[in-house]
PDB file of C-alpha atoms in Angstrom:
ATOM      1  CA  GLN A  26      16.237  -0.528   9.652  1.00 88.00           C
ATOM      2  CA  VAL A  27      13.431   1.901   9.018  1.00 94.00           C
ATOM      3  CA  GLN A  28      10.303   1.528  11.127  1.00 96.00           C
ATOM      4  CA  LEU A  29       7.018   3.401  11.087  1.00 98.00           C
ATOM      5  CA  GLN A  30       5.067   3.807  14.306  1.00 98.00           C
ATOM      6  CA  GLN A  31       1.548   5.162  14.034  1.00 98.00           C
ATOM      7  CA  TRP A  32      -1.058   6.255  16.533  1.00 98.00           C
ATOM      8  CA  GLY A  33      -4.373   8.054  16.812  1.00 97.00           C
ATOM      9  CA  ALA A  34      -7.925   7.805  18.075  1.00 93.00           C
ATOM     10  CA  GLY A  35      -9.567   4.504  17.280  1.00 92.00           C
ATOM     11  CA  LEU A  36     -13.218   5.283  17.974  1.00 97.00           C
ATOM     12  CA  LEU A  37     -15.015   8.245  16.443  1.00 98.00           C
ATOM     13  CA  LYS A  38     -18.572   9.454  16.150  1.00 98.00           C
ATOM     14  CA  PRO A  39     -20.057  10.427  12.793  1.00 98.00           C
ATOM     15  CA  SER A  40     -19.088  13.964  11.702  1.00 97.00           C
ATOM     16  CA  GLU A  41     -15.925  13.976  13.837  1.00 98.00           C
ATOM     17  CA  THR A  42     -12.421  14.338  12.428  1.00 98.00           C
ATOM     18  CA  LEU A  43     -10.051  11.393  12.193  1.00 98.00           C
ATOM     19  CA  SER A  44      -6.502  12.255  13.195  1.00 98.00           C
ATOM     20  CA  LEU A  45      -3.514   9.904  12.860  1.00 98.00           C
ATOM     21  CA  THR A  46       0.224  10.439  13.112  1.00 98.00           C
ATOM     22  CA  CYS A  47       3.089   8.304  11.876  1.00 98.00           C
ATOM     23  CA  ALA A  48       6.664   8.609  13.136  1.00 97.00           C
ATOM     24  CA  VAL A  49       9.679   7.488  11.132  1.00 97.00           C
ATOM     25  CA  TYR A  50      12.505   5.777  13.007  1.00 96.00           C
ATOM     26  CA  GLY A  51      15.807   5.124  11.296  1.00 91.00           C
ATOM     27  CA  GLY A  52      16.747   6.088   7.774  1.00 86.00           C
ATOM     28  CA  SER A  53      16.296   9.301   5.869  1.00 88.00           C
ATOM     29  CA  PHE A  54      13.141  11.370   5.904  1.00 88.00           C
ATOM     30  CA  SER A  55      13.952  13.136   2.651  1.00 89.00           C
ATOM     31  CA  ASP A  56      13.216  12.061  -0.913  1.00 87.00           C
ATOM     32  CA  PHE A  57      10.294   9.846   0.026  1.00 94.00           C
ATOM     33  CA  TYR A  58       6.543  10.052  -0.382  1.00 96.00           C
ATOM     34  CA  TRP A  59       4.890   9.493   2.965  1.00 97.00           C
ATOM     35  CA  THR A  60       1.570   7.833   2.304  1.00 98.00           C
ATOM     36  CA  TRP A  61      -1.647   6.833   4.009  1.00 98.00           C
ATOM     37  CA  ILE A  62      -3.605   3.765   2.943  1.00 98.00           C
ATOM     38  CA  ARG A  63      -6.779   2.317   4.390  1.00 98.00           C
ATOM     39  CA  GLN A  64      -8.533  -1.023   4.279  1.00 98.00           C
ATOM     40  CA  PRO A  65     -12.223  -1.375   5.188  1.00 98.00           C
ATOM     41  CA  PRO A  66     -13.160  -4.631   6.905  1.00 97.00           C
ATOM     42  CA  GLY A  67     -12.982  -7.531   4.461  1.00 96.00           C
ATOM     43  CA  LYS A  68     -12.026  -5.270   1.557  1.00 97.00           C
ATOM     44  CA  GLY A  69      -8.978  -4.208  -0.400  1.00 97.00           C
ATOM     45  CA  LEU A  70      -6.411  -1.465  -0.020  1.00 98.00           C
ATOM     46  CA  GLU A  71      -7.180   2.147  -0.906  1.00 97.00           C
ATOM     47  CA  CYS A  72      -4.564   4.871  -1.087  1.00 97.00           C
ATOM     48  CA  ILE A  73      -5.735   8.039   0.657  1.00 98.00           C
ATOM     49  CA  GLY A  74      -2.845  10.190  -0.444  1.00 97.00           C
ATOM     50  CA  GLU A  75       0.755  11.147   0.071  1.00 97.00           C
ATOM     51  CA  ILE A  76       2.916  13.986   1.251  1.00 96.00           C
ATOM     52  CA  HIS A  77       6.464  14.592   0.131  1.00 94.00           C
ATOM     53  CA  HIS A  78       9.123  15.688   2.595  1.00 87.00           C
ATOM     54  CA  SER A  79       9.087  19.035   0.769  1.00 88.00           C
ATOM     55  CA  GLY A  80       5.472  19.493   1.879  1.00 89.00           C
ATOM     56  CA  SER A  81       3.779  18.960  -1.463  1.00 93.00           C
ATOM     57  CA  SER A  82       0.820  16.601  -1.267  1.00 95.00           C
ATOM     58  CA  ASN A  83      -1.428  14.561  -3.529  1.00 95.00           C
ATOM     59  CA  TYR A  84      -4.774  13.201  -2.401  1.00 96.00           C
ATOM     60  CA  SER A  85      -7.140  10.593  -3.757  1.00 95.00           C
ATOM     61  CA  PRO A  86      -9.805  12.323  -5.859  1.00 93.00           C
ATOM     62  CA  SER A  87     -12.559  10.530  -3.949  1.00 95.00           C
ATOM     63  CA  LEU A  88     -11.370  11.845  -0.566  1.00 97.00           C
ATOM     64  CA  ARG A  89      -9.724  15.139  -1.546  1.00 96.00           C
ATOM     65  CA  SER A  90     -12.451  17.350  -0.112  1.00 97.00           C
ATOM     66  CA  ARG A  91     -12.034  15.872   3.381  1.00 98.00           C
ATOM     67  CA  VAL A  92      -8.317  15.078   3.613  1.00 98.00           C
ATOM     68  CA  THR A  93      -5.458  17.129   4.960  1.00 98.00           C
ATOM     69  CA  MET A  94      -1.941  15.792   5.367  1.00 98.00           C
ATOM     70  CA  SER A  95       0.895  17.537   7.122  1.00 96.00           C
ATOM     71  CA  ILE A  96       4.526  16.856   7.810  1.00 95.00           C
ATOM     72  CA  ASP A  97       6.979  17.776  10.561  1.00 94.00           C
ATOM     73  CA  THR A  98      10.482  17.164   9.288  1.00 91.00           C
ATOM     74  CA  SER A  99      12.088  18.119  12.595  1.00 92.00           C
ATOM     75  CA  LYS A 100      10.246  15.288  14.357  1.00 94.00           C
ATOM     76  CA  LYS A 101      10.237  12.962  11.328  1.00 95.00           C
ATOM     77  CA  GLN A 102       6.487  12.658  11.582  1.00 96.00           C
ATOM     78  CA  PHE A 103       3.598  13.007   9.188  1.00 97.00           C
ATOM     79  CA  SER A 104      -0.102  13.203   9.897  1.00 98.00           C
ATOM     80  CA  LEU A 105      -3.514  12.568   8.393  1.00 98.00           C
ATOM     81  CA  ARG A 106      -6.741  14.363   9.109  1.00 98.00           C
ATOM     82  CA  LEU A 107     -10.015  13.196   7.592  1.00 98.00           C
ATOM     83  CA  SER A 108     -13.008  15.348   8.377  1.00 98.00           C
ATOM     84  CA  SER A 109     -16.711  14.577   8.625  1.00 98.00           C
ATOM     85  CA  VAL A 110     -16.250  10.853   9.025  1.00 98.00           C
ATOM     86  CA  THR A 111     -19.061   8.379   8.505  1.00 98.00           C
ATOM     87  CA  ALA A 112     -19.395   4.634   9.024  1.00 98.00           C
ATOM     88  CA  ALA A 113     -17.929   4.191   5.538  1.00 98.00           C
ATOM     89  CA  ASP A 114     -14.615   5.478   6.894  1.00 98.00           C
ATOM     90  CA  THR A 115     -14.350   2.531   9.291  1.00 98.00           C
ATOM     91  CA  ALA A 116     -11.126   0.792   8.313  1.00 98.00           C
ATOM     92  CA  VAL A 117      -7.601  -0.129   9.262  1.00 98.00           C
ATOM     93  CA  TYR A 118      -5.393   2.838   8.387  1.00 98.00           C
ATOM     94  CA  TYR A 119      -1.764   2.271   7.438  1.00 98.00           C
ATOM     95  CA  CYS A 120       1.083   4.672   6.956  1.00 98.00           C
ATOM     96  CA  ALA A 121       3.809   3.705   4.496  1.00 98.00           C
ATOM     97  CA  ARG A 122       6.963   4.991   2.865  1.00 97.00           C
ATOM     98  CA  GLY A 123       6.637   5.503  -0.864  1.00 97.00           C
ATOM     99  CA  VAL A 124       9.516   5.476  -3.306  1.00 95.00           C
ATOM    100  CA  SER A 125       9.097   6.934  -6.765  1.00 92.00           C
ATOM    101  CA  ALA A 126      11.729   6.668  -9.468  1.00 87.00           C
ATOM    102  CA  SER A 127       9.681   6.731 -12.633  1.00 82.00           C
ATOM    103  CA  PRO A 128       8.660   4.375 -14.098  1.00 87.00           C
ATOM    104  CA  LYS A 129       8.842   2.361 -10.906  1.00 90.00           C
ATOM    105  CA  SER A 130       7.101   3.236  -7.664  1.00 94.00           C
ATOM    106  CA  TYR A 131       6.575   1.169  -4.545  1.00 97.00           C
ATOM    107  CA  MET A 132       5.860   1.291  -0.823  1.00 97.00           C
ATOM    108  CA  ASP A 133       8.649  -0.501   0.955  1.00 96.00           C
ATOM    109  CA  VAL A 134       7.993   0.159   4.652  1.00 97.00           C
ATOM    110  CA  TRP A 135       4.605  -0.020   6.352  1.00 98.00           C
ATOM    111  CA  GLY A 136       3.253   0.782   9.773  1.00 98.00           C
ATOM    112  CA  LYS A 137       1.370  -1.884  11.694  1.00 98.00           C
ATOM    113  CA  GLY A 138      -1.982  -0.213  11.113  1.00 98.00           C
ATOM    114  CA  THR A 139      -4.529   1.551  13.299  1.00 98.00           C
ATOM    115  CA  THR A 140      -8.109   0.361  13.481  1.00 98.00           C
ATOM    116  CA  VAL A 141     -10.562   3.233  13.262  1.00 98.00           C
ATOM    117  CA  ILE A 142     -14.226   2.611  13.957  1.00 98.00           C
ATOM    118  CA  VAL A 143     -16.878   5.222  13.292  1.00 98.00           C
ATOM    119  CA  SER A 144     -20.019   4.588  15.286  1.00 97.00           C
ATOM    120  CA  SER A 145     -22.632   6.622  17.066  1.00 95.00           C
TER     121      SER A 145
ATOM    122  CA  SER B  16      -9.468   4.766 -16.436  1.00 50.00           C
ATOM    123  CA  SER B  17      -7.058   4.571 -13.492  1.00 64.00           C
ATOM    124  CA  GLU B  18      -8.500   1.294 -12.175  1.00 87.00           C
ATOM    125  CA  THR B  19      -6.492  -1.885 -12.028  1.00 93.00           C
ATOM    126  CA  THR B  20      -8.193  -5.273 -11.890  1.00 95.00           C
ATOM    127  CA  GLN B  21      -7.148  -8.607 -10.444  1.00 97.00           C
ATOM    128  CA  ASP B  22      -8.773 -12.008 -10.331  1.00 95.00           C
ATOM    129  CA  PRO B  23     -10.452 -12.285  -6.902  1.00 96.00           C
ATOM    130  CA  ALA B  24      -9.128 -15.765  -6.149  1.00 98.00           C
ATOM    131  CA  VAL B  25      -6.525 -18.195  -7.434  1.00 98.00           C
ATOM    132  CA  SER B  26      -5.450 -21.600  -6.156  1.00 98.00           C
ATOM    133  CA  VAL B  27      -2.286 -23.624  -6.643  1.00 98.00           C
ATOM    134  CA  ALA B  28      -1.126 -27.061  -5.583  1.00 98.00           C
ATOM    135  CA  LEU B  29       1.777 -27.148  -3.171  1.00 98.00           C
ATOM    136  CA  GLY B  30       5.055 -26.933  -5.062  1.00 97.00           C
ATOM    137  CA  GLN B  31       3.475 -25.871  -8.338  1.00 98.00           C
ATOM    138  CA  THR B  32       3.728 -22.550 -10.167  1.00 98.00           C
ATOM    139  CA  VAL B  33       1.054 -19.880 -10.073  1.00 98.00           C
ATOM    140  CA  ARG B  34       0.682 -16.551 -11.849  1.00 98.00           C
ATOM    141  CA  ILE B  35      -1.384 -13.667 -10.502  1.00 98.00           C
ATOM    142  CA  THR B  36      -2.220 -10.914 -12.967  1.00 98.00           C
ATOM    143  CA  CYS B  37      -3.134  -7.255 -12.763  1.00 97.00           C
ATOM    144  CA  GLN B  38      -4.588  -5.230 -15.632  1.00 97.00           C
ATOM    145  CA  GLY B  39      -4.937  -1.491 -16.080  1.00 95.00           C
ATOM    146  CA  ASP B  40      -3.981   1.448 -18.257  1.00 93.00           C
ATOM    147  CA  SER B  41      -1.541   2.754 -15.647  1.00 92.00           C
ATOM    148  CA  LEU B  42       0.600  -0.332 -16.226  1.00 94.00           C
ATOM    149  CA  ARG B  43       1.424   0.813 -19.754  1.00 92.00           C
ATOM    150  CA  THR B  44       3.652   3.554 -18.343  1.00 90.00           C
ATOM    151  CA  SER B  45       4.370   2.478 -14.770  1.00 92.00           C
ATOM    152  CA  TYR B  46       5.756  -0.726 -13.333  1.00 95.00           C
ATOM    153  CA  ALA B  47       3.605  -2.580 -10.841  1.00 96.00           C
ATOM    154  CA  SER B  48       4.662  -3.325  -7.306  1.00 97.00           C
ATOM    155  CA  TRP B  49       3.243  -6.342  -5.499  1.00 98.00           C
ATOM    156  CA  TYR B  50       2.280  -6.776  -1.847  1.00 98.00           C
ATOM    157  CA  GLN B  51       1.525  -9.846   0.228  1.00 98.00           C
ATOM    158  CA  GLN B  52      -0.926  -9.533   3.081  1.00 98.00           C
ATOM    159  CA  LYS B  53      -1.680 -12.259   5.603  1.00 98.00           C
ATOM    160  CA  PRO B  54      -4.709 -12.075   7.917  1.00 97.00           C
ATOM    161  CA  GLY B  55      -4.380  -9.448  10.599  1.00 96.00           C
ATOM    162  CA  GLN B  56      -1.059  -8.175   9.273  1.00 98.00           C
ATOM    163  CA  ALA B  57       0.119  -5.162   7.338  1.00 98.00           C
ATOM    164  CA  PRO B  58       0.981  -5.637   3.675  1.00 98.00           C
ATOM    165  CA  VAL B  59       4.559  -6.516   2.813  1.00 97.00           C
ATOM    166  CA  LEU B  60       6.333  -5.467  -0.374  1.00 98.00           C
ATOM    167  CA  VAL B  61       7.214  -8.591  -2.323  1.00 98.00           C
ATOM    168  CA  ILE B  62       8.549  -7.337  -5.632  1.00 97.00           C
ATOM    169  CA  TYR B  63       8.655  -4.166  -7.727  1.00 96.00           C
ATOM    170  CA  GLY B  64       9.952  -2.601 -10.910  1.00 94.00           C
ATOM    171  CA  LYS B  65      11.800  -4.842 -13.260  1.00 92.00           C
ATOM    172  CA  ASN B  66      11.852  -7.919 -11.009  1.00 93.00           C
ATOM    173  CA  ASN B  67      13.367  -6.252  -7.946  1.00 94.00           C
ATOM    174  CA  ARG B  68      12.906  -7.937  -4.595  1.00 94.00           C
ATOM    175  CA  PRO B  69      13.499  -6.131  -1.293  1.00 92.00           C
ATOM    176  CA  SER B  70      16.998  -7.234  -0.447  1.00 77.00           C
ATOM    177  CA  GLY B  71      17.356 -10.370   1.630  1.00 77.00           C
ATOM    178  CA  GLU B  72      13.758 -10.635   2.661  1.00 82.00           C
ATOM    179  CA  ILE B  73      11.768 -12.193  -0.151  1.00 93.00           C
ATOM    180  CA  PRO B  74      12.526 -15.653  -1.594  1.00 94.00           C
ATOM    181  CA  ASP B  75      13.576 -15.819  -5.214  1.00 93.00           C
ATOM    182  CA  ARG B  76      10.596 -18.003  -6.059  1.00 96.00           C
ATOM    183  CA  PHE B  77       8.734 -14.692  -6.445  1.00 97.00           C
ATOM    184  CA  SER B  78       9.172 -12.959  -9.800  1.00 97.00           C
ATOM    185  CA  CYS B  79       7.283 -10.408 -11.852  1.00 97.00           C
ATOM    186  CA  ALA B  80       6.824  -9.374 -15.456  1.00 96.00           C
ATOM    187  CA  SER B  81       4.875  -6.851 -17.452  1.00 95.00           C
ATOM    188  CA  SER B  82       3.542  -6.541 -20.979  1.00 94.00           C
ATOM    189  CA  GLY B  83       1.360  -3.724 -22.217  1.00 94.00           C
ATOM    190  CA  SER B  84      -1.400  -3.098 -19.716  1.00 95.00           C
ATOM    191  CA  THR B  85      -0.834  -6.356 -17.820  1.00 97.00           C
ATOM    192  CA  ALA B  86       1.525  -7.064 -14.950  1.00 97.00           C
ATOM    193  CA  SER B  87       2.007 -10.460 -13.382  1.00 97.00           C
ATOM    194  CA  LEU B  88       3.409 -11.964 -10.230  1.00 98.00           C
ATOM    195  CA  THR B  89       4.670 -15.542 -10.501  1.00 98.00           C
ATOM    196  CA  ILE B  90       5.401 -17.882  -7.619  1.00 98.00           C
ATOM    197  CA  THR B  91       7.517 -20.816  -8.764  1.00 98.00           C
ATOM    198  CA  GLY B  92       7.131 -23.727  -6.372  1.00 97.00           C
ATOM    199  CA  ALA B  93       4.441 -22.279  -4.108  1.00 98.00           C
ATOM    200  CA  GLN B  94       4.783 -23.000  -0.403  1.00 98.00           C
ATOM    201  CA  ALA B  95       2.121 -23.193   2.262  1.00 98.00           C
ATOM    202  CA  GLU B  96       3.359 -19.916   3.743  1.00 97.00           C
ATOM    203  CA  ASP B  97       2.616 -18.153   0.451  1.00 98.00           C
ATOM    204  CA  GLU B  98      -1.113 -18.430   1.079  1.00 98.00           C
ATOM    205  CA  ALA B  99      -2.208 -14.814   1.415  1.00 98.00           C
ATOM    206  CA  ASP B 100      -3.865 -11.906  -0.341  1.00 98.00           C
ATOM    207  CA  TYR B 101      -1.782 -10.255  -3.054  1.00 98.00           C
ATOM    208  CA  TYR B 102      -2.218  -6.683  -4.268  1.00 98.00           C
ATOM    209  CA  CYS B 103      -0.699  -4.904  -7.225  1.00 98.00           C
ATOM    210  CA  ASN B 104      -0.054  -1.178  -7.137  1.00 97.00           C
ATOM    211  CA  SER B 105       1.114   1.474  -9.572  1.00 95.00           C
ATOM    212  CA  ARG B 106       0.843   5.175 -10.249  1.00 93.00           C
ATOM    213  CA  ASP B 107      -1.695   6.379 -12.763  1.00 90.00           C
ATOM    214  CA  SER B 108      -1.235   9.207 -15.270  1.00 88.00           C
ATOM    215  CA  ASN B 109      -2.198  11.762 -12.613  1.00 89.00           C
ATOM    216  CA  GLY B 110       0.413  10.448 -10.215  1.00 89.00           C
ATOM    217  CA  ASN B 111      -2.129   8.800  -7.921  1.00 92.00           C
ATOM    218  CA  TRP B 112      -1.303   5.449  -6.337  1.00 93.00           C
ATOM    219  CA  VAL B 113      -3.762   2.809  -7.529  1.00 94.00           C
ATOM    220  CA  PHE B 114      -4.221  -0.616  -5.942  1.00 97.00           C
ATOM    221  CA  GLY B 115      -5.770  -3.603  -7.631  1.00 97.00           C
ATOM    222  CA  GLY B 116      -8.687  -5.244  -5.880  1.00 97.00           C
ATOM    223  CA  GLY B 117      -6.521  -8.052  -4.558  1.00 98.00           C
ATOM    224  CA  THR B 118      -6.206 -11.779  -5.250  1.00 98.00           C
ATOM    225  CA  LYS B 119      -6.712 -14.391  -2.565  1.00 98.00           C
ATOM    226  CA  LEU B 120      -4.181 -17.165  -3.118  1.00 98.00           C
ATOM    227  CA  THR B 121      -4.980 -20.604  -1.753  1.00 98.00           C
ATOM    228  CA  VAL B 122      -2.235 -23.230  -1.618  1.00 98.00           C
ATOM    229  CA  LEU B 123      -3.780 -26.705  -1.809  1.00 96.00           C
TER     230      LEU B 123
END
């Protein structure tokens, strides 16, 4: 059974860089879109972006200027960096496994989430 | 537009049938997937594509359908444990994942 385990700093100051990593246990690392999603307190889900095992990535237009995703296939890990954070970036951040076989796409495995608070 | 919209809240009597809908242009060319989220927990994939449920995990009272720019999730015989937030998701024409705003389901 595939599991995602995520970790990273939970408390940041404004202007710092958020850094999270997600490790994949069990199952294949190839042919999936490894995604990051966030959820501000009391609000809905927002997809930050994805990175394919090949290294190609696709970021949300609203966050593209501040987001970098990377992947380490040897460790079966993928990472998120979000620069210049503000209080608006306070959220629970999830990693997830995305499957795309047009016209159907879905995220079938999720990490437990990491709470990130941005406060001075 | 790549936005998808959902009704913010829906209620259903215990044992009755409820439909949760999602509307958006992306749904004309991409199937929706649906996620259940309970307080303090990560979302869980409930159903996707043409009525596909993750094997062995999701009861068959959950089903989905799509028509034009509208996708729907139906719960036939809602149970107390179905009370949760439900989100639809799809890919837009640029390949971006797009979530609906979520629907809070209350089981009365």
